Tab-separated table of C-alpha atoms in Angstrom:
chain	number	residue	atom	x	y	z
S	2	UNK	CA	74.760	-2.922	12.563
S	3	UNK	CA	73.065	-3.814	9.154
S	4	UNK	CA	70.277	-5.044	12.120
S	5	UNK	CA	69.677	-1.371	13.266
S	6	UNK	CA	69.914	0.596	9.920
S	7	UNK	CA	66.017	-0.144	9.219
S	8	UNK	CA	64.929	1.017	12.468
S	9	UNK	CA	66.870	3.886	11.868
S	10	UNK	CA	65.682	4.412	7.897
S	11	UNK	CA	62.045	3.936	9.814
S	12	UNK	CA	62.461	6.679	12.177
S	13	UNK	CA	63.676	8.585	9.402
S	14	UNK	CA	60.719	8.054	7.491
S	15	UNK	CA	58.886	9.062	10.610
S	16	UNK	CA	60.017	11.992	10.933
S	17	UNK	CA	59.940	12.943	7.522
S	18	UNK	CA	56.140	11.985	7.722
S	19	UNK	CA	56.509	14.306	10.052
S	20	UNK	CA	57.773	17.084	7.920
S	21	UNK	CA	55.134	16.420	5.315
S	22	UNK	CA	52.600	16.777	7.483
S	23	UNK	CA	54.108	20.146	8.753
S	24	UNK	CA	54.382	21.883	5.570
S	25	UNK	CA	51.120	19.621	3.598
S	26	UNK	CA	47.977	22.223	4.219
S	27	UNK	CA	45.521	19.701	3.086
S	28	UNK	CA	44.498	17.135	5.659
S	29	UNK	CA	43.904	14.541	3.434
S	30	UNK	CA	47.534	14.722	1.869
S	31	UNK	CA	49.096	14.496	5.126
S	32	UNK	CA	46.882	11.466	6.811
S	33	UNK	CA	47.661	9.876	3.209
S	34	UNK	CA	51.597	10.137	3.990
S	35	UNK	CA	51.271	8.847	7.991
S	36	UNK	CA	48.962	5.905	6.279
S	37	UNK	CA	51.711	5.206	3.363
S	38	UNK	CA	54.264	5.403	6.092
S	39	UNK	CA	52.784	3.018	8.505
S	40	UNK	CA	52.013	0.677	5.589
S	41	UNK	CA	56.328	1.287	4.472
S	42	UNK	CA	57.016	-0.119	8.007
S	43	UNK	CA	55.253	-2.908	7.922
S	44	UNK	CA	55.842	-4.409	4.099
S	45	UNK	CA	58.748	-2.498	2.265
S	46	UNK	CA	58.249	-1.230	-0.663
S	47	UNK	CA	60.903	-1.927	-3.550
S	48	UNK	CA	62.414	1.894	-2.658
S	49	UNK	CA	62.358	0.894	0.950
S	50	UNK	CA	63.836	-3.217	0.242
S	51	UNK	CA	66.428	-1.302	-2.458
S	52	UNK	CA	67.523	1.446	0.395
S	53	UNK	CA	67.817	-1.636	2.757
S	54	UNK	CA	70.235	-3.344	0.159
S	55	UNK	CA	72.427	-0.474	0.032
S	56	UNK	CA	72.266	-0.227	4.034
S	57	UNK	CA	73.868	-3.592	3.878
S	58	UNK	CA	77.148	-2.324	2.341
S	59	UNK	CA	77.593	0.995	3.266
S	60	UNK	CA	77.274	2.931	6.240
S	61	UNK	CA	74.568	4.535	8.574
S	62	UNK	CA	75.097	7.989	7.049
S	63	UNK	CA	74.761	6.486	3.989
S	64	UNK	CA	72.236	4.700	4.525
S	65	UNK	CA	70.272	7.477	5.997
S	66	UNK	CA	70.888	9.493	3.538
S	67	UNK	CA	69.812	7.016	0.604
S	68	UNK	CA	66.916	6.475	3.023
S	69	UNK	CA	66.494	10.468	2.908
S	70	UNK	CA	66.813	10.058	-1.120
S	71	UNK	CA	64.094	7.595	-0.948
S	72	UNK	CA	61.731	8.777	0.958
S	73	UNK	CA	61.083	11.712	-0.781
S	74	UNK	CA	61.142	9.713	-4.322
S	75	UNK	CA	57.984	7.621	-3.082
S	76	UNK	CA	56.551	10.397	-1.741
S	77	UNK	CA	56.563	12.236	-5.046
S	78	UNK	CA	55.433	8.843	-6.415
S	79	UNK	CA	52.494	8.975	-3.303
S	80	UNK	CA	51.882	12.695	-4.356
S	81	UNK	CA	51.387	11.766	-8.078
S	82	UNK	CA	48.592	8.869	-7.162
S	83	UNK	CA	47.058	11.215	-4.649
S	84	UNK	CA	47.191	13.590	-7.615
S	85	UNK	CA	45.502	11.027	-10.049
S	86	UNK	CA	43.322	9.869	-7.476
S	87	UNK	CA	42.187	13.674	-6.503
S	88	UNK	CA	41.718	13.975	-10.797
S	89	UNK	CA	39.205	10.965	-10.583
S	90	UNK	CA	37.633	12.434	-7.550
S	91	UNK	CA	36.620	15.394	-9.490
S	92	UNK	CA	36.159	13.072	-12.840
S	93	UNK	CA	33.729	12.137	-10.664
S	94	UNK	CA	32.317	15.183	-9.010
S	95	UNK	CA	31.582	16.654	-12.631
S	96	UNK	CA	29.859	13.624	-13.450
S	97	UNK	CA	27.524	13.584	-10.403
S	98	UNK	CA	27.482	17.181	-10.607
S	99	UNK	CA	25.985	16.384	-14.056
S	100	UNK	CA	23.518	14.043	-12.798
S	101	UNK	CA	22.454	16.356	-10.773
S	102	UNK	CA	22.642	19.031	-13.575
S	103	UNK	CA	20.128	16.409	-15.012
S	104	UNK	CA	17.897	15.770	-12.589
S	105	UNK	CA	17.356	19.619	-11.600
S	106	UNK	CA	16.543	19.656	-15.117
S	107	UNK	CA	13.613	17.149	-15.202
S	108	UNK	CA	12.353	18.684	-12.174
S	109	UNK	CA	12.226	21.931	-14.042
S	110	UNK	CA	10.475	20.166	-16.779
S	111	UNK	CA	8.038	18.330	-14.615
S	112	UNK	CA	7.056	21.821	-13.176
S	113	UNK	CA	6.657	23.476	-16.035
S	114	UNK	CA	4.758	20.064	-17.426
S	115	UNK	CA	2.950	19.350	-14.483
S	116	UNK	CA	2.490	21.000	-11.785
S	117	UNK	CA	0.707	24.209	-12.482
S	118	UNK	CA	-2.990	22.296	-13.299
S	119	UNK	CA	-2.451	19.502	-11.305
S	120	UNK	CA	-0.779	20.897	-8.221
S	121	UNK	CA	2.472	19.843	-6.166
S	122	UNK	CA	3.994	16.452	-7.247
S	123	UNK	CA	7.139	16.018	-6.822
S	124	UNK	CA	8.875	14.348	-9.925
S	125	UNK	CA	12.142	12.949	-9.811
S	126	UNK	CA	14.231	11.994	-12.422
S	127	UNK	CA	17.675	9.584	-10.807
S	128	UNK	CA	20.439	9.217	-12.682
S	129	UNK	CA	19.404	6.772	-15.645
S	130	UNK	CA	15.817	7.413	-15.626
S	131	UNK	CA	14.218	8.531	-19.055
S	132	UNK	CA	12.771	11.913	-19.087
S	133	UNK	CA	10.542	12.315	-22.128
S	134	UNK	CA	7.062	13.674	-20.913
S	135	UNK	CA	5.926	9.777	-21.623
S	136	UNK	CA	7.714	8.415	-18.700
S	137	UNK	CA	7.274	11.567	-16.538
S	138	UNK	CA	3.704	11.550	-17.032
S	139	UNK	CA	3.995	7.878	-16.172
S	140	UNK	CA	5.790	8.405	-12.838
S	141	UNK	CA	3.396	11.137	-11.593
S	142	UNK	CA	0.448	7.873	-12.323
S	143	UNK	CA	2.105	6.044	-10.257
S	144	UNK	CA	2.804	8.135	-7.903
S	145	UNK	CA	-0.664	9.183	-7.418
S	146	UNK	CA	-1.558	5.760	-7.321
S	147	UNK	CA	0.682	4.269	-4.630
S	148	UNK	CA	-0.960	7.564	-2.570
S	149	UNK	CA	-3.994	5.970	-3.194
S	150	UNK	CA	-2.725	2.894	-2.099
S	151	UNK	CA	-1.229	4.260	1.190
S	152	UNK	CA	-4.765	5.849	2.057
S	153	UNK	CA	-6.249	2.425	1.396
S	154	UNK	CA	-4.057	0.591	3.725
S	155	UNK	CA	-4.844	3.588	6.210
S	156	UNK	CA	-8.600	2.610	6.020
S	157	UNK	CA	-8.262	-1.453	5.794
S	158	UNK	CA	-7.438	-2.730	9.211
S	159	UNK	CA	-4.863	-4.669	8.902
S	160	UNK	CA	-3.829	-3.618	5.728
S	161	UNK	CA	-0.363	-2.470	6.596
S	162	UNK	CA	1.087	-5.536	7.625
S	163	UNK	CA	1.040	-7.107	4.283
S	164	UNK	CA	3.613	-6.080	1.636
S	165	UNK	CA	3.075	-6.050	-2.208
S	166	UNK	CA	0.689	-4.367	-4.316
S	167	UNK	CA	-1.263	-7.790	-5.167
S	168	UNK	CA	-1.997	-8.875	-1.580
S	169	UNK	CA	-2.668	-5.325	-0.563
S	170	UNK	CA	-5.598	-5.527	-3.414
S	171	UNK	CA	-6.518	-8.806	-1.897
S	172	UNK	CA	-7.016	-7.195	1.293
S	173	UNK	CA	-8.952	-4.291	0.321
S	174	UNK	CA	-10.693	-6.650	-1.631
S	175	UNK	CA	-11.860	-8.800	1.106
S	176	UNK	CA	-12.872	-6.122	3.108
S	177	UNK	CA	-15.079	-4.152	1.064
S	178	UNK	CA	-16.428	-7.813	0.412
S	179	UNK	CA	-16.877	-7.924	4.211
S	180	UNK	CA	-18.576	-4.548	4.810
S	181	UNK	CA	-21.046	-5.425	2.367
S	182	UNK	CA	-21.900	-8.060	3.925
S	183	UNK	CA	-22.264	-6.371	7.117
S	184	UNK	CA	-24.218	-3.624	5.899
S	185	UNK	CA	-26.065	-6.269	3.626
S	186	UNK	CA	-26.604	-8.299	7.377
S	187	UNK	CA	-27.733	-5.380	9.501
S	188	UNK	CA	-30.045	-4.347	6.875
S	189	UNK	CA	-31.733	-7.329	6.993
S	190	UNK	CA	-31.929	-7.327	10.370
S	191	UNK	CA	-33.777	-4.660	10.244
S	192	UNK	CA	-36.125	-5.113	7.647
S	193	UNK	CA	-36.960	-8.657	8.978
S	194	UNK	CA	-37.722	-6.975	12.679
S	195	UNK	CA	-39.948	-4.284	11.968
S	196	UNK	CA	-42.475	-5.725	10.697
S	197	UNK	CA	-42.114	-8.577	12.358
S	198	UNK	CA	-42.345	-6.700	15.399
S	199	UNK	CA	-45.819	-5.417	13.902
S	200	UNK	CA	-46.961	-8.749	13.062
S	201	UNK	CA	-46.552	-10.335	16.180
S	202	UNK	CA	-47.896	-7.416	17.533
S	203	UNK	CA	-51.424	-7.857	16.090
S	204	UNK	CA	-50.965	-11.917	15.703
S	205	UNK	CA	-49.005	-13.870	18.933
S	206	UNK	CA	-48.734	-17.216	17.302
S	207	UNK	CA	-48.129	-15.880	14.408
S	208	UNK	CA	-44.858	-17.808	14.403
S	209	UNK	CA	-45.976	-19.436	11.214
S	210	UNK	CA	-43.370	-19.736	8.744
S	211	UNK	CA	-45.544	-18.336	5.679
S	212	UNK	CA	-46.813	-15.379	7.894
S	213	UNK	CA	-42.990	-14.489	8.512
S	214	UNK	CA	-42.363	-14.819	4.795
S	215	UNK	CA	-45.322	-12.652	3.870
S	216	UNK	CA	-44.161	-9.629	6.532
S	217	UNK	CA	-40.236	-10.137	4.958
S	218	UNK	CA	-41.678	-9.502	1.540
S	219	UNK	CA	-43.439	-6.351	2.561
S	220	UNK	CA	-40.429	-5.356	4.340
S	221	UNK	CA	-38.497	-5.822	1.061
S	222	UNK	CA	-41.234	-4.289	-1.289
S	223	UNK	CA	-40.443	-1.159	0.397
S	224	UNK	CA	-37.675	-1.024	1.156
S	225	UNK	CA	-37.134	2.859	0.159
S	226	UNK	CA	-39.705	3.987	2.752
S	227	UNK	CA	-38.483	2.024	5.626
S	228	UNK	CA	-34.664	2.252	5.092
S	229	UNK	CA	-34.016	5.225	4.264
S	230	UNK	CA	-35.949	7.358	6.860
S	231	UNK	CA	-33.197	8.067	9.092
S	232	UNK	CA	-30.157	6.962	7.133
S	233	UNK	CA	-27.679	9.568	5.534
S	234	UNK	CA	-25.806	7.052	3.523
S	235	UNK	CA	-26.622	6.670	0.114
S	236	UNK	CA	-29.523	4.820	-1.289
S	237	UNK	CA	-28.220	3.076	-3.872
S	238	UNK	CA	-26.091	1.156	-1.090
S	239	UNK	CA	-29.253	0.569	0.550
S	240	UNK	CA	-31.063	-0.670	-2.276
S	241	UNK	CA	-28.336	-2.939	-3.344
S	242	UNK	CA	-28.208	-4.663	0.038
S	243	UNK	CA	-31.574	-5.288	-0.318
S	244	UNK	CA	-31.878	-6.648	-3.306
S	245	UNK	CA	-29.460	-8.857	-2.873
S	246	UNK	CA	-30.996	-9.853	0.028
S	247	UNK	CA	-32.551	-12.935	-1.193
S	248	UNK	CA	-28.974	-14.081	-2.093
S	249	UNK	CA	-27.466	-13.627	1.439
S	250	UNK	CA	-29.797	-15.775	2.876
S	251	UNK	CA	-28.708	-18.634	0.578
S	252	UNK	CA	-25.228	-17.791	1.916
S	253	UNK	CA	-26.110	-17.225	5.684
S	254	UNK	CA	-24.206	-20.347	6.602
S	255	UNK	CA	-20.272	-18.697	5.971
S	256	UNK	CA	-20.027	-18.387	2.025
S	257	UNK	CA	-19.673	-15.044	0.888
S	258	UNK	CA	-21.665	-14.901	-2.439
S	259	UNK	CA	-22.851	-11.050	-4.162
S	260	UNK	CA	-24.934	-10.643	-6.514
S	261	UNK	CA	-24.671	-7.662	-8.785
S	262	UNK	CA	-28.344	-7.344	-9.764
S	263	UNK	CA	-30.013	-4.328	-9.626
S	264	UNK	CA	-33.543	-3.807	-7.648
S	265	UNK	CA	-35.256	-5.157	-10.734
S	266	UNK	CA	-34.579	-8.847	-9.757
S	267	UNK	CA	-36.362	-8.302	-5.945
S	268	UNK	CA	-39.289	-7.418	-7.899
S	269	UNK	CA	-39.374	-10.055	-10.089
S	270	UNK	CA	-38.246	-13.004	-7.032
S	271	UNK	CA	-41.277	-11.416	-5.072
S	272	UNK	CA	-44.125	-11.511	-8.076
S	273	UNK	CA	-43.060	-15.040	-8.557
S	274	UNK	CA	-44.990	-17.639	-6.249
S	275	UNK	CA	-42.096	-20.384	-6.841
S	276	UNK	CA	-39.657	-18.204	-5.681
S	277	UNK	CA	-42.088	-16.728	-2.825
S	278	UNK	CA	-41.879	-20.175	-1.224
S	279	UNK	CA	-37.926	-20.035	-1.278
S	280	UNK	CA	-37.671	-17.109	0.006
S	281	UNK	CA	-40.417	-18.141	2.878
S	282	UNK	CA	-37.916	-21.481	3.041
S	283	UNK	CA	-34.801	-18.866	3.151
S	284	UNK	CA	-36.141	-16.783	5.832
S	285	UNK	CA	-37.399	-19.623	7.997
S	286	UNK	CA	-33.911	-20.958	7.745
S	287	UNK	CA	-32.682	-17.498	8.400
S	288	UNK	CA	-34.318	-17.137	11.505
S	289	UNK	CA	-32.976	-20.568	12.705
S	290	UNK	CA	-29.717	-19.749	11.983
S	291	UNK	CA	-29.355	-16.851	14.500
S	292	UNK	CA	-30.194	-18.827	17.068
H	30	UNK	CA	18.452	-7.792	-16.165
H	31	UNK	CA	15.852	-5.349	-17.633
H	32	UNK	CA	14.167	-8.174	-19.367
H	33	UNK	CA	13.942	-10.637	-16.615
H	34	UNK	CA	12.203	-7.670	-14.569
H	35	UNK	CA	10.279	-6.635	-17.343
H	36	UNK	CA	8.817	-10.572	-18.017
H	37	UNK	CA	8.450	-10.923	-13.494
H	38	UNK	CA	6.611	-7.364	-14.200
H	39	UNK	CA	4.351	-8.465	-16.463
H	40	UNK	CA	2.625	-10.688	-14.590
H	41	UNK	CA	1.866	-9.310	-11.119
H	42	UNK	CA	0.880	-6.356	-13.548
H	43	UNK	CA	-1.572	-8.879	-15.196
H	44	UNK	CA	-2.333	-10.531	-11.548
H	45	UNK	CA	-2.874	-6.887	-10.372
H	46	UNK	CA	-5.306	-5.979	-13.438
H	47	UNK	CA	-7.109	-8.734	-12.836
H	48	UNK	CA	-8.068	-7.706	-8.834
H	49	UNK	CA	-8.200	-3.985	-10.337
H	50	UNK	CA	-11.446	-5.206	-12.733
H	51	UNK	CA	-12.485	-7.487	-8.988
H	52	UNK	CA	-12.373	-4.509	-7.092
H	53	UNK	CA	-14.036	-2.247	-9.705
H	54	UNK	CA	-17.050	-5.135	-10.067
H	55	UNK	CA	-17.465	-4.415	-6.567
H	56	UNK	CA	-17.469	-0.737	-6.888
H	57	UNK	CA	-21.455	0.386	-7.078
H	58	UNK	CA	-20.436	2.577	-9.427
H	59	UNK	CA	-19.069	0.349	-11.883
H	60	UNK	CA	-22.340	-1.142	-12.809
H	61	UNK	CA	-23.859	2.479	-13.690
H	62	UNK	CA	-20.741	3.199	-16.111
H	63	UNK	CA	-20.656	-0.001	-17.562
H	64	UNK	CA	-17.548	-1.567	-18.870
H	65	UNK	CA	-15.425	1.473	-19.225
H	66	UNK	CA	-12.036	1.079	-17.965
H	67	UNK	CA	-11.642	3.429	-15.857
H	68	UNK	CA	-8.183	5.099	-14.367
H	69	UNK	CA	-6.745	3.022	-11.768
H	70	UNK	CA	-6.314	6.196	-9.558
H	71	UNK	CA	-9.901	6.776	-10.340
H	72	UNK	CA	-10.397	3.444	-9.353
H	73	UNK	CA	-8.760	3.420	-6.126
H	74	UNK	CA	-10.166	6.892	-5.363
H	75	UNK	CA	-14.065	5.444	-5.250
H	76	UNK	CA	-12.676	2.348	-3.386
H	77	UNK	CA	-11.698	4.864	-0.793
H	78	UNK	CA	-14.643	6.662	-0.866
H	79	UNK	CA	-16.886	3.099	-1.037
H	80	UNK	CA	-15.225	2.078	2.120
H	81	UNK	CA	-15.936	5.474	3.941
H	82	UNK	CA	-19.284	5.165	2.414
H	83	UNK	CA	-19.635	1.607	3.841
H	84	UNK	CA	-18.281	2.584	7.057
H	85	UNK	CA	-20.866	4.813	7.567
H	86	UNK	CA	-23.662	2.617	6.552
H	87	UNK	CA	-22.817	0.073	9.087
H	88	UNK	CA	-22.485	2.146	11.906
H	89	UNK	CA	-25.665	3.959	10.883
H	90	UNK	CA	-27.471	0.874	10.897
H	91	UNK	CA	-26.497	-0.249	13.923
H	92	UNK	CA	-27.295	2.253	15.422
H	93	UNK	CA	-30.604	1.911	13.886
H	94	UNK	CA	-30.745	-1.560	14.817
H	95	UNK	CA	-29.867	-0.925	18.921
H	96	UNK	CA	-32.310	1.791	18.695
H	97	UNK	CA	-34.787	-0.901	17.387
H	98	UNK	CA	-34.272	-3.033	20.335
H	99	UNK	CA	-34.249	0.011	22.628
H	100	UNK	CA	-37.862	0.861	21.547
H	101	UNK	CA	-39.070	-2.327	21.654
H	102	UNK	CA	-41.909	-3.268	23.298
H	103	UNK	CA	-40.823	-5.235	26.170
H	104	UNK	CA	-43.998	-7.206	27.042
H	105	UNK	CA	-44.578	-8.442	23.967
H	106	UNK	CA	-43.887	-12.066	23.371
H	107	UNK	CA	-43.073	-11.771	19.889
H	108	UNK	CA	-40.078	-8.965	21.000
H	109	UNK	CA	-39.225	-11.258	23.958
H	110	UNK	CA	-38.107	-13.757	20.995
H	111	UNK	CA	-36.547	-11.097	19.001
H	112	UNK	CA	-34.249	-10.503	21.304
H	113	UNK	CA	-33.193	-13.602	22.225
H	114	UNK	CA	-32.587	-14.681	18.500
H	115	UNK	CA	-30.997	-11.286	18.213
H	116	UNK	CA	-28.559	-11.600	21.139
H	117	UNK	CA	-27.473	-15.394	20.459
């Protein structure tokens, strides 16, 4: 008898879930009660083991009905936590609300800061983040310059695989490192086969080592002339890569070495005989390397 | 927590200045405008633009250089070993 009188208190419960849920509008009140219920049935709470106690003495309508007193105590007891908890909820809502309140107002600021010279960056301001014009004016840098950064890793092959802002430099670095080179290369390629073209052209065995170095020097004292007479790009690129020119050579074999002289230096290296040899030297040693 | 990211900040911000002042020495520009610091955005901007620039070079000369070997004369011994250096 004293066996049954939980099952019974249970179904009791049940259905007085039940009855919450019927006359409960809010959905979340109601799935609350079936949860609190469920959890009831499965460890007692101190109403539940005390309504259990009395079960034990007295009778099933007693027991029901202290079950029946019960039920409606801890559901009070439920409704006030849901009722604190619901309080916190909105605690909480006004505080994100004023976050938000907060960050609508930064944005504000940034337009009214920002935007109208500089056009449409978007600005924003999380919860926690300072918003003196300082740090704003600091964001929108670095916003612009991880742009930057994204349309550099669009151009370097490559580029996109790597993560962090040092090895991305790296990478950029190394390329524009390796264009110049190329550019630096093919321009030298083509200064050295004009004339060289010419040369042989009037002179078969003129395979001569000095004769080569003498036609590569006229090819470099003009280069302006030659170069640029079907090129768009710039000249300045153009006249780097040659002038540098005398510097590649000493690299041919794999080092990557610049120089970041200006045309003056090709002038000098060609009026001076002890550097025409090296150059004749360089070349010679240029033209065995490609083969 | 602030100051341990602050002091781990500091110096990939120093490693980064120091490939920021790499990549500007590389920058043709950099050597007409001397030793200003300029902008990193700036910066990055005329890297962009350098590597279009570049891009354009290259394929300009190569197409240079193909037309080269297109016009050259193909009975000439000297062209004859031209071409083979140029091809190997």
């Amino acid at each position: 008898m004293a066996d049954f009188s939980p099952h019974h208190s249970l179904l009791l419960k049940a259905t007085a879930a039940g009855a919450a849920i019927a006359t409960t509008n809010d959905p979340n009140i109601s799935s609350f009660f079936l949860y609190n219920h469920s959890h009831g049935s499965q460890a007692p709470q101190p109403a539940n083991a005390a309504a259990a106690a009395i079960v034990e003495d007295a009778s099933l309508e007693s027991s029901v009905s202290a079950v029946l007193d019960t039920s409606p105590s801890v559901d009070r007891k439920r409704k006030a936590a849901e009722d604190s908890a619901h309080s916190k909820d909105s605690c909480k809502d006004g505080k994100s609300r004023r976050g938000k309140k907060a960050s609508k107002e930064v944005e504000e600021k940034s337009t009214t800061e920002d935007e109208p010279p500089k056009g449409y960056i978007h600005v924003r301001a999380r919860r926690g983040q300072a918003t003196d014009s300082h740090s704003l004016a600091e964001r929108v840098r670095r916003e612009r310059i991880s742009e930057r950064m994204r349309m550099l890793q669009a151009l370097v092959p490559g580029c996109d695989k790597v993560t962090g802002k040092a090895l991305i430099l790296d990478e950029i670095i190394n390329y524009v490192q390796s264009l110049q080179n190329q550019v630096e290369f093919l321009s030298m390629r083509i200064a050295s086969m004009s004339p060289v073209l010419y040369g042989f052209g009037m002179d078969s065995d003129g395979l001569h080592d000095q004769k080569i170095g003498g036609m590569f020097q006229e090819a470099l004292a003009m280069p302006n002339p030659v170069l640029n007479q079907s090129s768009p790009a710039p000249s300045q690129a153009i006249m780097d890569t040659t002038s540098t020119t005398s510097y590649s050579l000493q690299s041919q074999h794999g080092a990557i070495s610049f120089s970041q002289d200006n045309g003056s230096y090709l002038m000098q290296a060609v009026g001076e005989p002890r550097q025409q040899e090296m150059l004749n030297q360089l070349v010679f040693n240029n033209m065995c390397s490609f083969q | 927590m602030s100051s341990r990211r602050s002091s781990r900040g500091s110096i990939s911000e120093e490693e980064i200045n120091e490939l920021i002042s790499k990549l500007q020495s590389l920058l043709p520009n950099s050597r007409r405008r001397g030793s200003s610091q300029a902008s990193t955005t700036k910066l990055l901007k005329e890297t962009c633009n350098y590597i279009k620039s570049l891009h354009r070079e290259v394929d300009d000369l190569s197409d240079r250089l193909s037309d080269l070997m297109a016009t050259m004369d193909h009975n000439s011994p000297g062209a004859e070993i031209i071409r083979s250096i140029l091809r190997s």
